[in-house]
XYZ file of C-alpha atoms in Angstrom:
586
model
C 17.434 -10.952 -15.144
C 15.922 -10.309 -11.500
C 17.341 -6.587 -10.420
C 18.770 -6.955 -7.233
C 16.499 -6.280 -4.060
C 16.687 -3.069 -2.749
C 16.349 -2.060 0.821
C 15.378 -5.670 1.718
C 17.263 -8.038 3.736
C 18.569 -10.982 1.285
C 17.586 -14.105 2.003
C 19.375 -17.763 1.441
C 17.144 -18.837 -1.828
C 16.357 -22.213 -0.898
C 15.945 -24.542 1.730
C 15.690 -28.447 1.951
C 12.571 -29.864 3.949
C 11.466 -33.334 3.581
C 7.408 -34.662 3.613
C 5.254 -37.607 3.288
C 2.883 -36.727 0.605
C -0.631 -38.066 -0.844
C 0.030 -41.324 1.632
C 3.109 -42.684 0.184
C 5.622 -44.478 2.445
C 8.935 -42.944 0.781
C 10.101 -39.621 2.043
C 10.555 -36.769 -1.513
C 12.728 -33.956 -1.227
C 11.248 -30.375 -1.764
C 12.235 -27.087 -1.993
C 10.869 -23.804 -2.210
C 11.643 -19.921 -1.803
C 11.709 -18.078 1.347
C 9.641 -15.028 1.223
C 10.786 -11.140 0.674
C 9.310 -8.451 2.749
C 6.206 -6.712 0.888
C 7.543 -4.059 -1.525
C 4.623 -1.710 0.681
C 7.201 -2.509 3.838
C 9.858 -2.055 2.462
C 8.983 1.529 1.786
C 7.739 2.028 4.665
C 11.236 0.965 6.195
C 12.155 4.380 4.424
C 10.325 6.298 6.746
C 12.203 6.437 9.429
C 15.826 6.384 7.598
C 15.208 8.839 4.425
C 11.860 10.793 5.298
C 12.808 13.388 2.655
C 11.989 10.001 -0.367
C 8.726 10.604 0.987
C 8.416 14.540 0.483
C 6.128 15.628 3.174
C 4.584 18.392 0.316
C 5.002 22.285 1.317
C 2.161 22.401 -1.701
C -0.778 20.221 -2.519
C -0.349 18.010 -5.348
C -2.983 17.955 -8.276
C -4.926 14.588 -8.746
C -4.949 13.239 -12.024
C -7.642 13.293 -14.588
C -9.278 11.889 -17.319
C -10.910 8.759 -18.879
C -10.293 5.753 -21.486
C -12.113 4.291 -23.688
C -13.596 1.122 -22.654
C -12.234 -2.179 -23.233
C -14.583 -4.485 -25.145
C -16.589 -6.516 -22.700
C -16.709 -4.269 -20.017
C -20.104 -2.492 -18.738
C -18.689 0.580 -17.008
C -15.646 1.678 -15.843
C -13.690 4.485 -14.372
C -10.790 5.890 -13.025
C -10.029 6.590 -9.126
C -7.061 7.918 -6.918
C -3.520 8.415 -8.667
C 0.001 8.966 -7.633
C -1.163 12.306 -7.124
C -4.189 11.955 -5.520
C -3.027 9.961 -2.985
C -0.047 12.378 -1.831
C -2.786 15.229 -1.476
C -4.358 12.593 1.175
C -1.172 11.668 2.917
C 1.157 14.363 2.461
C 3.826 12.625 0.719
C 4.254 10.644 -2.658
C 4.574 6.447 -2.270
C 5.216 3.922 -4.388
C 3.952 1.138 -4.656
C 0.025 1.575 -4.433
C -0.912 -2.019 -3.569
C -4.346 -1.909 -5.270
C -7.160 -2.957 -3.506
C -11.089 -3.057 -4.157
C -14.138 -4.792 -3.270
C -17.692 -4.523 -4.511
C -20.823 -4.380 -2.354
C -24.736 -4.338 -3.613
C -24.298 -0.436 -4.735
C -21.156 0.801 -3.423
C -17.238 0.123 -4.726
C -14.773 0.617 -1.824
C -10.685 0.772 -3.062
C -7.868 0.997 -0.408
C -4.185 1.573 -2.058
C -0.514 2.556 0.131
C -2.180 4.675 2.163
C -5.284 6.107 1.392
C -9.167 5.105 1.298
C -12.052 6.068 -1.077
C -15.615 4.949 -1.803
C -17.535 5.224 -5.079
C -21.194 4.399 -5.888
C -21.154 2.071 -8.901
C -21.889 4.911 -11.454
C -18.599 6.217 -10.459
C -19.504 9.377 -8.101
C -16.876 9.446 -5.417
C -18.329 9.651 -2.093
C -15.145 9.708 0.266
C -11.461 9.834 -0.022
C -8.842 10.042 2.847
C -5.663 8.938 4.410
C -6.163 5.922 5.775
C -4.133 7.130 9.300
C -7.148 9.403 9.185
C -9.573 6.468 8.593
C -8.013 4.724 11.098
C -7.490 7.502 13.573
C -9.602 6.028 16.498
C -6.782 3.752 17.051
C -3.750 6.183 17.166
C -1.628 4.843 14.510
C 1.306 6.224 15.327
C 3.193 5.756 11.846
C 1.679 6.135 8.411
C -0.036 2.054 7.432
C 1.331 -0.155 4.640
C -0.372 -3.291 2.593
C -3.777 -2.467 3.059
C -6.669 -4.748 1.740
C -10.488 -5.007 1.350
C -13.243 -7.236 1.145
C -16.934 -7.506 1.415
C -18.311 -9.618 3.426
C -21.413 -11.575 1.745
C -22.487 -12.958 4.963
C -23.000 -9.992 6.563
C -23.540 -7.562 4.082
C -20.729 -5.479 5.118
C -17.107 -4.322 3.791
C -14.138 -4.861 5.858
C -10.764 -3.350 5.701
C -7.201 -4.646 7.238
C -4.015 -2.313 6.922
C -0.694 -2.841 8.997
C 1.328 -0.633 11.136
C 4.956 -0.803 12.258
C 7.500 0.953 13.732
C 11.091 -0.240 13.917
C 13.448 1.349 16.757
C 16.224 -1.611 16.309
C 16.160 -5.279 17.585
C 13.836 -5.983 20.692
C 13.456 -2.494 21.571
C 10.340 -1.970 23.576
C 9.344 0.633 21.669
C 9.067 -1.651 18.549
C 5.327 -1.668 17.291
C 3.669 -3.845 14.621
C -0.064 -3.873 14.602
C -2.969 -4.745 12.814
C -5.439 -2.455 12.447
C -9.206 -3.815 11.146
C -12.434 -2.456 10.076
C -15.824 -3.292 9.346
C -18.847 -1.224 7.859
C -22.097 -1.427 9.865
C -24.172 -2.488 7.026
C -23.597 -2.371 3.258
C -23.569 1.259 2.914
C -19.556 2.961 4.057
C -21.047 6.114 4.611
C -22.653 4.929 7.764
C -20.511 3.950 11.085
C -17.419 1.306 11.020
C -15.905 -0.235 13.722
C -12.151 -0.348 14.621
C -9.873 -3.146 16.270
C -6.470 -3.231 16.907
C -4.452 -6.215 17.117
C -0.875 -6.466 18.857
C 1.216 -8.873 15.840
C 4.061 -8.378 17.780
C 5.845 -11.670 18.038
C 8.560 -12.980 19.937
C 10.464 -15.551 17.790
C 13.361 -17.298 18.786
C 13.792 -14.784 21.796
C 13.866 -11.947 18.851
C 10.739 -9.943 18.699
C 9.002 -9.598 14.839
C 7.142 -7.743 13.160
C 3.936 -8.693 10.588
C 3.957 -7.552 6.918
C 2.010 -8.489 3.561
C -1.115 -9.622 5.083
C -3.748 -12.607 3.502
C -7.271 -11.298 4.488
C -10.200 -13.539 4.028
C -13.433 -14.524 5.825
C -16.243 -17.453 5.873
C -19.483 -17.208 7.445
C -17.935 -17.274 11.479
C -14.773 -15.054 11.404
C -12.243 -12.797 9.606
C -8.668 -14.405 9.005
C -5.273 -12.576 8.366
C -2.300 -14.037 7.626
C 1.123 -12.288 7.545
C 4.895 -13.037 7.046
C 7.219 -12.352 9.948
C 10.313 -10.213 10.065
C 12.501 -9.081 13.086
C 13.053 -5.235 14.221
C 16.026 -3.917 12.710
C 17.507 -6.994 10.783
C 14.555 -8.223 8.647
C 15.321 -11.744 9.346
C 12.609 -14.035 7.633
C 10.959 -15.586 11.345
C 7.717 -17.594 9.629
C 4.204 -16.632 9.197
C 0.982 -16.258 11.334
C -2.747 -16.843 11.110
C -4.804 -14.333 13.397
C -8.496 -15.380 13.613
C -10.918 -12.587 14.580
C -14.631 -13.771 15.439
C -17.347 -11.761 13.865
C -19.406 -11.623 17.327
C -21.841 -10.496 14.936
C -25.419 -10.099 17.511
C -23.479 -10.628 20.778
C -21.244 -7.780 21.006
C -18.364 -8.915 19.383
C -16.423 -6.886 16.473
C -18.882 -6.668 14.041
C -21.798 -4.924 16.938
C -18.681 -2.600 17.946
C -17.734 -4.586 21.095
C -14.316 -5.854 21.526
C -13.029 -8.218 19.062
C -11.893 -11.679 20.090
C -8.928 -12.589 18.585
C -6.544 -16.010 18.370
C -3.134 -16.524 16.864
C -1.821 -19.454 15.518
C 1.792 -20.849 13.397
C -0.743 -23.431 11.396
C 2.622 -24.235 9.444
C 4.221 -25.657 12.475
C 1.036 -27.022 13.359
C 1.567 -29.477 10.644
C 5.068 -29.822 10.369
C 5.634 -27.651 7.496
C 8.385 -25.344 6.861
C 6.823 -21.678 6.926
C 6.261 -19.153 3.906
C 3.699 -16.661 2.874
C -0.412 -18.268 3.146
C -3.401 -16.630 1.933
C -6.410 -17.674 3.564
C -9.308 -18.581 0.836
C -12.648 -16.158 0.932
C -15.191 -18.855 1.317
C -18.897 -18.570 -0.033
C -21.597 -20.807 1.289
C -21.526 -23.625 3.391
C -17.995 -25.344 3.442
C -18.382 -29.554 5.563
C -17.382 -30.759 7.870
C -16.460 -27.707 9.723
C -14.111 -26.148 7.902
C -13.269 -22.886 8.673
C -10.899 -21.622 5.521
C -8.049 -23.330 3.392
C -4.424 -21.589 3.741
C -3.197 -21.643 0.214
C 0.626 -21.767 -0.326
C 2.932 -21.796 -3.367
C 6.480 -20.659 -3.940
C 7.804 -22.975 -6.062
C 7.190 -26.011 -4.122
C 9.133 -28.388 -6.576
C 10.650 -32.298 -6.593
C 12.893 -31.384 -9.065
C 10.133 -32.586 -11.693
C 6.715 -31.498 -10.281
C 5.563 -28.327 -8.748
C 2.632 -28.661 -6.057
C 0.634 -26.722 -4.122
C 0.637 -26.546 -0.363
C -2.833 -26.233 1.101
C -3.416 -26.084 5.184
C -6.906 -26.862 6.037
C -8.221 -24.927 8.898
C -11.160 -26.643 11.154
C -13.303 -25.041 14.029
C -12.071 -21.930 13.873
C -13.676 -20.653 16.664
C -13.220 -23.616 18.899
C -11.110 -26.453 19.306
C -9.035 -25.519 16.307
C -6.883 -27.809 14.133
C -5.015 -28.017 11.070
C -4.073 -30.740 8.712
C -2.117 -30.657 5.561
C -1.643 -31.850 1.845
C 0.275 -31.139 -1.039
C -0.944 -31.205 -4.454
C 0.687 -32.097 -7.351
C 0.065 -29.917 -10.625
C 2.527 -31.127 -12.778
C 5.635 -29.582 -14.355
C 4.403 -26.070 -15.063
C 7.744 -23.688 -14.626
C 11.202 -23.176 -13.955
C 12.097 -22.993 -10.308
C 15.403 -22.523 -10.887
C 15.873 -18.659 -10.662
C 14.025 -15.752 -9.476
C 10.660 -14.220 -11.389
C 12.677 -11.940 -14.448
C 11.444 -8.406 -14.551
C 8.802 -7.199 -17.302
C 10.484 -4.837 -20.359
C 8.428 -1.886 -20.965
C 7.660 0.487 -24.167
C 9.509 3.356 -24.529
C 12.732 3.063 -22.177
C 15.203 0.026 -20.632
C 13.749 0.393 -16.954
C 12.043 -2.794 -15.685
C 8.783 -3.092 -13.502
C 9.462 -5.557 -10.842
C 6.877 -8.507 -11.225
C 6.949 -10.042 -7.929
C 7.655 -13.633 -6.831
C 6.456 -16.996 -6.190
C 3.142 -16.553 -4.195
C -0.369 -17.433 -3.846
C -1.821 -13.957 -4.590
C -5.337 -14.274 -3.446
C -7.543 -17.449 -2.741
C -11.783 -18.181 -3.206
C -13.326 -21.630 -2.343
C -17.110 -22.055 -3.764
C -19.013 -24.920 -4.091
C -16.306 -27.510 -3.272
C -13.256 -26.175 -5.102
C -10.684 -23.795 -4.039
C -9.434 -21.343 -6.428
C -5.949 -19.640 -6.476
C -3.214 -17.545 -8.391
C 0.035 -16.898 -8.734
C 2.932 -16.114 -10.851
C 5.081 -18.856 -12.603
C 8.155 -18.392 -14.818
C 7.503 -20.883 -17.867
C 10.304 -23.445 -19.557
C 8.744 -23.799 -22.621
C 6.394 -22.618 -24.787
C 5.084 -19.457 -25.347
C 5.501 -17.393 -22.510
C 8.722 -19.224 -21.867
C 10.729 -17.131 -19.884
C 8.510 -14.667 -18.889
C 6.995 -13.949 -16.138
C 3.700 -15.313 -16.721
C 0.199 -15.144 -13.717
C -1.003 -18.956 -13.190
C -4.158 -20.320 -12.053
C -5.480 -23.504 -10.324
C -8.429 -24.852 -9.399
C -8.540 -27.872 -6.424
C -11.321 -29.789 -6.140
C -12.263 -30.088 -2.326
C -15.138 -32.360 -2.061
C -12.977 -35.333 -0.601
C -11.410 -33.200 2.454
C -8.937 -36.040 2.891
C -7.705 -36.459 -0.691
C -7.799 -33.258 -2.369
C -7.847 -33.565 -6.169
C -6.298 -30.946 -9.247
C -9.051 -30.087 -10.806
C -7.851 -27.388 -13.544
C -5.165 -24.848 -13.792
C -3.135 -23.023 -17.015
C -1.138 -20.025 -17.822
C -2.724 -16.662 -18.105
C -0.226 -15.421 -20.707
C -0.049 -12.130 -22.528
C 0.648 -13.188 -25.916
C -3.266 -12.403 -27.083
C -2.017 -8.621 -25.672
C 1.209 -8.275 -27.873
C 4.094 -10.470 -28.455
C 6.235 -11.198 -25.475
C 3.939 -9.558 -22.638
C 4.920 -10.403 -18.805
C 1.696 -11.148 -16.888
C 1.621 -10.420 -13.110
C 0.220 -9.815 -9.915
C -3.304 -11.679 -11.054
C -6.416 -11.962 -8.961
C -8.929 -14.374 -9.011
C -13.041 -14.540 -8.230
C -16.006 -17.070 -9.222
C -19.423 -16.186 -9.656
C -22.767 -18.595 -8.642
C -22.185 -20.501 -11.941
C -18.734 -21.071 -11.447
C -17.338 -18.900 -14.080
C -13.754 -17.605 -13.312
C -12.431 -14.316 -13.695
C -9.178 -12.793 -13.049
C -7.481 -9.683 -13.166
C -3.789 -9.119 -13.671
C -0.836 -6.230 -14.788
C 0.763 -6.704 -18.213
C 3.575 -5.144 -19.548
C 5.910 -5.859 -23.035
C 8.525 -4.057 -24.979
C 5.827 -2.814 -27.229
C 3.083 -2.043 -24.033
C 3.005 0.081 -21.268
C 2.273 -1.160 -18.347
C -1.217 -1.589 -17.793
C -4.355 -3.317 -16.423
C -6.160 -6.037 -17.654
C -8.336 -8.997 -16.937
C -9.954 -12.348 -18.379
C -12.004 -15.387 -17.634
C -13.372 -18.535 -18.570
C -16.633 -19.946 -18.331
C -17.413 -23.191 -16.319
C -17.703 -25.526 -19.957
C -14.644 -23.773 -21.619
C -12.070 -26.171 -22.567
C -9.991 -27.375 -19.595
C -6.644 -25.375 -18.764
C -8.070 -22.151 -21.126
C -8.766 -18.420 -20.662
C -10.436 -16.110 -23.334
C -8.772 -13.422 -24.675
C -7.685 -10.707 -22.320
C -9.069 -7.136 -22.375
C -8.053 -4.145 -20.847
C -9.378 -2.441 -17.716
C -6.715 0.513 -19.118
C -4.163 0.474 -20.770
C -0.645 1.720 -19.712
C -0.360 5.637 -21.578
C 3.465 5.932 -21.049
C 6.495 3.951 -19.235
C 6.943 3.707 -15.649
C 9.809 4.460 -13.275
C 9.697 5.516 -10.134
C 12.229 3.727 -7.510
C 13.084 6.658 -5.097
C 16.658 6.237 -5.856
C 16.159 2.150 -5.068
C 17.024 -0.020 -7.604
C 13.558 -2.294 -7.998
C 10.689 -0.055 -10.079
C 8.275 -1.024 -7.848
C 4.522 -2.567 -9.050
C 1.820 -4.480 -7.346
C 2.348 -5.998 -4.715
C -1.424 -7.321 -6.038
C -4.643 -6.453 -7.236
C -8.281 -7.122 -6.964
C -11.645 -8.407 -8.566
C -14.770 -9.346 -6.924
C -18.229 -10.473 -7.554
C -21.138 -8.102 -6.948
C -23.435 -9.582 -4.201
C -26.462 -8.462 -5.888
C -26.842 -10.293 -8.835
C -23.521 -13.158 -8.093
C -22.554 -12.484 -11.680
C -21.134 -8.928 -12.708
C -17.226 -8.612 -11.853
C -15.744 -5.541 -10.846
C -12.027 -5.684 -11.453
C -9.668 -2.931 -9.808
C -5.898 -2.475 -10.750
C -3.420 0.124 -11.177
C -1.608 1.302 -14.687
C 1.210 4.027 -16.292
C 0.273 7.462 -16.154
C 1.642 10.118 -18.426
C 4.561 10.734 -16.986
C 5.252 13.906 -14.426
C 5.861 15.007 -10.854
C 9.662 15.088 -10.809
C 11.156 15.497 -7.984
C 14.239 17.310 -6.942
C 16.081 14.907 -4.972
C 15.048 11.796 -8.063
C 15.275 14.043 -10.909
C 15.162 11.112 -13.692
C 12.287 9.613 -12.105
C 8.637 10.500 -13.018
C 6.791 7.678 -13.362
C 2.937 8.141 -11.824
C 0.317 5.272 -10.859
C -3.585 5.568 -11.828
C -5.910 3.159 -10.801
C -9.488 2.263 -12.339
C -12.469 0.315 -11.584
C -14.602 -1.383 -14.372
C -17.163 -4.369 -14.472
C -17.885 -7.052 -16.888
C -19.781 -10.352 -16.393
C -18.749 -13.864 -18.237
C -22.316 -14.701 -18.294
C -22.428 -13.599 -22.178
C -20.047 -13.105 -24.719
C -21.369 -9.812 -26.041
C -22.546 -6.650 -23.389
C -26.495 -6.179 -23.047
C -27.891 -3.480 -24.579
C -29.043 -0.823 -22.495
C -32.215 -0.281 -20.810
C -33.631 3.287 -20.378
C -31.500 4.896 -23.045
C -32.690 8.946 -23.430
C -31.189 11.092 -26.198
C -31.477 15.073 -25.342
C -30.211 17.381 -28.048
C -29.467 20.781 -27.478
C -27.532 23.927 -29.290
C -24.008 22.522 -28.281
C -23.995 19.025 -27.115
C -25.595 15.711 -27.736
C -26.106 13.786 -24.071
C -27.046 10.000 -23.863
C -28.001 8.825 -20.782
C -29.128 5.010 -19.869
C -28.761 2.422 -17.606
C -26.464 -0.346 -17.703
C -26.076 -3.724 -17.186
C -25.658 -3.466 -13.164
C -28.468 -1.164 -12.504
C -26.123 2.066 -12.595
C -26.892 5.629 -14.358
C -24.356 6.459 -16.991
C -23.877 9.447 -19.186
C -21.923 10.574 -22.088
C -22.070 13.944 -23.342
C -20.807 14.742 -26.947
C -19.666 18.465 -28.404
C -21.358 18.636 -31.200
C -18.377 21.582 -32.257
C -15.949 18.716 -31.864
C -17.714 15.932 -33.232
C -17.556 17.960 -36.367
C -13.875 18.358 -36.340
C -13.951 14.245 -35.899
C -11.833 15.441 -32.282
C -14.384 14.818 -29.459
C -14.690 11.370 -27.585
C -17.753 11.653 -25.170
C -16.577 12.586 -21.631
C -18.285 9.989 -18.896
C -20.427 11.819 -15.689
């Protein structure tokens, strides 16, 4: 059973709005759920009434250490910032890390709640800091929430959105909600990246708003964020927003350093459609007829028989914009009826909050749109469990958008009665899918894996899932809430150098630690890891390059993998003897 919401302002559950739908003449009644704040806001809402939950440290905390084995199928991997790690960068201990990464041509870029870090592909870290300190040309005044990141195949460059807000009561002048973005000048995020901030202030029924859980996506013209809308003081649920930032990419726009040109729009109202939370699709290539992006919605969108998908069409972005709208069916696939339950863990009878009904992340490629989300099954399986869902909408007929796959991404292939949640979804040049998600059972800890399919598996399937890393202990951390905070997403991209090799980034349990004095029966701590794979084989290529150097104490292997990168292991030959050593990644 859902735990109640914590620190969040409760919202009715559902809502009646009528709709004509695929051209029929008779009206269908269809409801769905109105969105929470971000668990990343809600925190932050903490701030300003219990600083002390966030411990601004007298003492620097210790980042975490150490490596896993890697999950069959995967090229490389390795772990990045932790619980930990992060507080040494902001000064104070969050929850939850909102896990975010993108991959560029020979760089891996992460953002979590609230810090930054870059990594060549090998694994050597190359920066790590506070992302108020990343962001400092713009003055944030508070610390940033729901970060994300992306790279930009168009331009060759990553780009990063985070949100700020602070909240003096309703309509107080001194109210601020921003959005802050950034963009790399080239490929390389060592070299110079330029800032923007954007006002998402937003007066609403005379009641000004502020912007949380942002949808981040671009196309070949422009960088689009979408974010709910809450007021100042009473979190009242006010709709959602699309913000569309032109590139300006050679005329001294954003992306040359020059000030960014920026447009908001309510697309939902646009079409006549009741609002909830949109996440604008990363295109790749060419999309007709100019198209700009899809906004992809679901939150349990139902008839009372069928579930659909809600998809907004966005056209000349950067000109005389418009939006149209259609609904697609996708069958009878879950139980609207109650919330999403929370996952049991190994070990202990606290929960980890799984989310809700939402599109988590969105790709279109070569005429189909790809999205994910989380679905509580009736039957079957994974019935009632919180299980990660994908579709795939076929987009070739703008006007009459057709299902063209979808299925359950279930955990049973982990261990009997797994939760899946908080998935992610990207699609190479060949149209193989792959998708990353959190997992969690009463025999797991919670952890991180991923899967795929390629483009002539059987319709509605997934191979087996393997894992990025597994969870090492149970989780709980709530800072004396009552929701044991995970998520809010997670991330997987394709590599722009060779369109094939994945690189998957999510977070996973810790051993636990760090207990604080005020929460003294709370020590759960968040890791995070990158790691690559490609669904372009079933087995991983042998290495190229490999080098064997023996010496009086240690056997080192060093070769190069599948993605171009250096790797070494190192084995004690002392502890190889004593069967104890495990070879320790450089």
């Amino acid at each position: 059973m859902q735990q109640p919401k914590h620190y969040c302002f409760i919202f009715a559950l559902l809502f009646i709005l009528t709709i004509q739908i695929f051209g029929q003449n008779s009206k269908n009644i269809y409801t769905h759920e109105i969105p929470q704040i971000s668990n990343g806001a809600a925190i932050f809402d903490l701030v300003s009434k219990h600083p002390e939950r966030f411990l601004f440290n007298q003492s620097t905390p210790s980042p975490e250490s150490g490596q896993s084995p890697l999950a069959p199928g995967m090229y490389t991997s390795f772990d990045c910032i932790t619980f930990n790690g992060n507080a040494s960068n902001t000064g104070y201990y969050q929850i939850p890390p909102d896990p975010m990464g993108a991959a560029g041509p020979g760089h891996l870029v992460l953002v979590v709640n609230s810090s930054i870090e870059w990594y060549t592909k090998d694994g050597t870290l190359q920066n790590s800091q506070s992302l108020k300190s990343f962001f400092t040309s713009l003055e944030p005044q508070t610390g940033t929430f729901d970060p994300k990141v992306l790279y930009d195949q168009y331009e060759d460059r990553f780009v990063v959105v985070t949100l700020e807000k602070q909240d003096n009561g309703a309509n107080d002048p001194a109210n601020i909600s921003k959005i802050f973005l950034a963009v790399s000048d080239d490929s390389d995020p060592n070299g110079t990246w330029y800032f923007q901030a954007i006002d998402a202030k937003t007066i609403v029924s005379s009641n000004d708003h502020w912007a949380d859980y942002p949808g981040f996506a671009v196309d070949a013209q422009a960088v689009y964020v979408t974010a709910n809308l809450f007021t100042f003081g009473s979190n009242s649920y006010g709709g959602s927003r699309l913000w569309i930032t032109a590139k300006g990419a050679g005329n001294g726009g954003f992306y040359d350093g020059g000030t960014a040109s920026t447009t908001v729009h309510d697309p939902a109202s646009a079409v006549g459609e009741s609002s909830t939370t949109m996440q604008p699709a990363h295109m790749f290539g060419a999309a007709q007829d100019n198209v700009g992006t899809f906004l992809v919605r679901y939150s349990g969108y139902s008839d009372g028989t069928n579930e659909f998908l809600s998809i907004i069409r966005v056209d000349n972005p950067l000109g005389s914009i418009s939006f149209s709208h259609q609904f697609v069916n996708v069958g009878d696939i879950e139980d609207t009826n109650g919330g999403m339950p929370d996952a049991p863990q190994q070990g202990t009878s606290y929960l980890i909050d799984t989310g809700d009904r939402r599109a988590y992340h969105a790709v279109w490629r070569n005429n189909n749109l790809y999205t994910v989300s989380t679905t509580l099954p009736a039957s079957g399986a994974d019935a009632g469990e919180a299980t990660a869902y994908w579709w795939q909408v076929n987009t070739a007929t703008l006007s009459s958008l057709t299902l063209a796959d979808q299925g359950y991404i279930g955990g049973e292939d982990i261990a009997s009665g797994t939760y899946t949640f908080y998935p992610t979804i990207a699609v190479d040049g060949n149209n193989n899918i792959a998708i990353g998600f959190a997992a969690s059972g009463s025999s797991i800890y919670p952890g991180a894996y991923y899967t795929g399919r390629m483009n002539s598996d059987a319709a509605g399937t997934m191979q087996p899932a393997s894992a990025l890393r597994e969870g090492v202990d149970y989780y709980y951390r709530a800072f004396g809430g009552s929701r044991n905070r995970w998520g809010d997403y997670s991330a997987i991209s394709v590599s722009p150098d060779d369109d094939q090799t994945f690189w998957v980034f999510n977070e996973y349990a810790l051993s636990r630690g760090t207990v604080l004095s005020s929460y003294p029966d709370e020590d759960g701590r968040w890791g995070t890891a990158f790691g690559s794979f490609s669904m372009q084989s079933g087995t991983v290529p042998e290495p190229s390059n490999l080098q064997i150097t023996d010496s009086t104490e240690a056997i080192t292997l060093t070769w190069n993998d599948n993605a171009k990168n250096s790797q070494k292991s190192v084995y004690n030959k002392n502890a190889l003897a004593s069967g104890s050593d495990r070879p320790q990644e450089t």
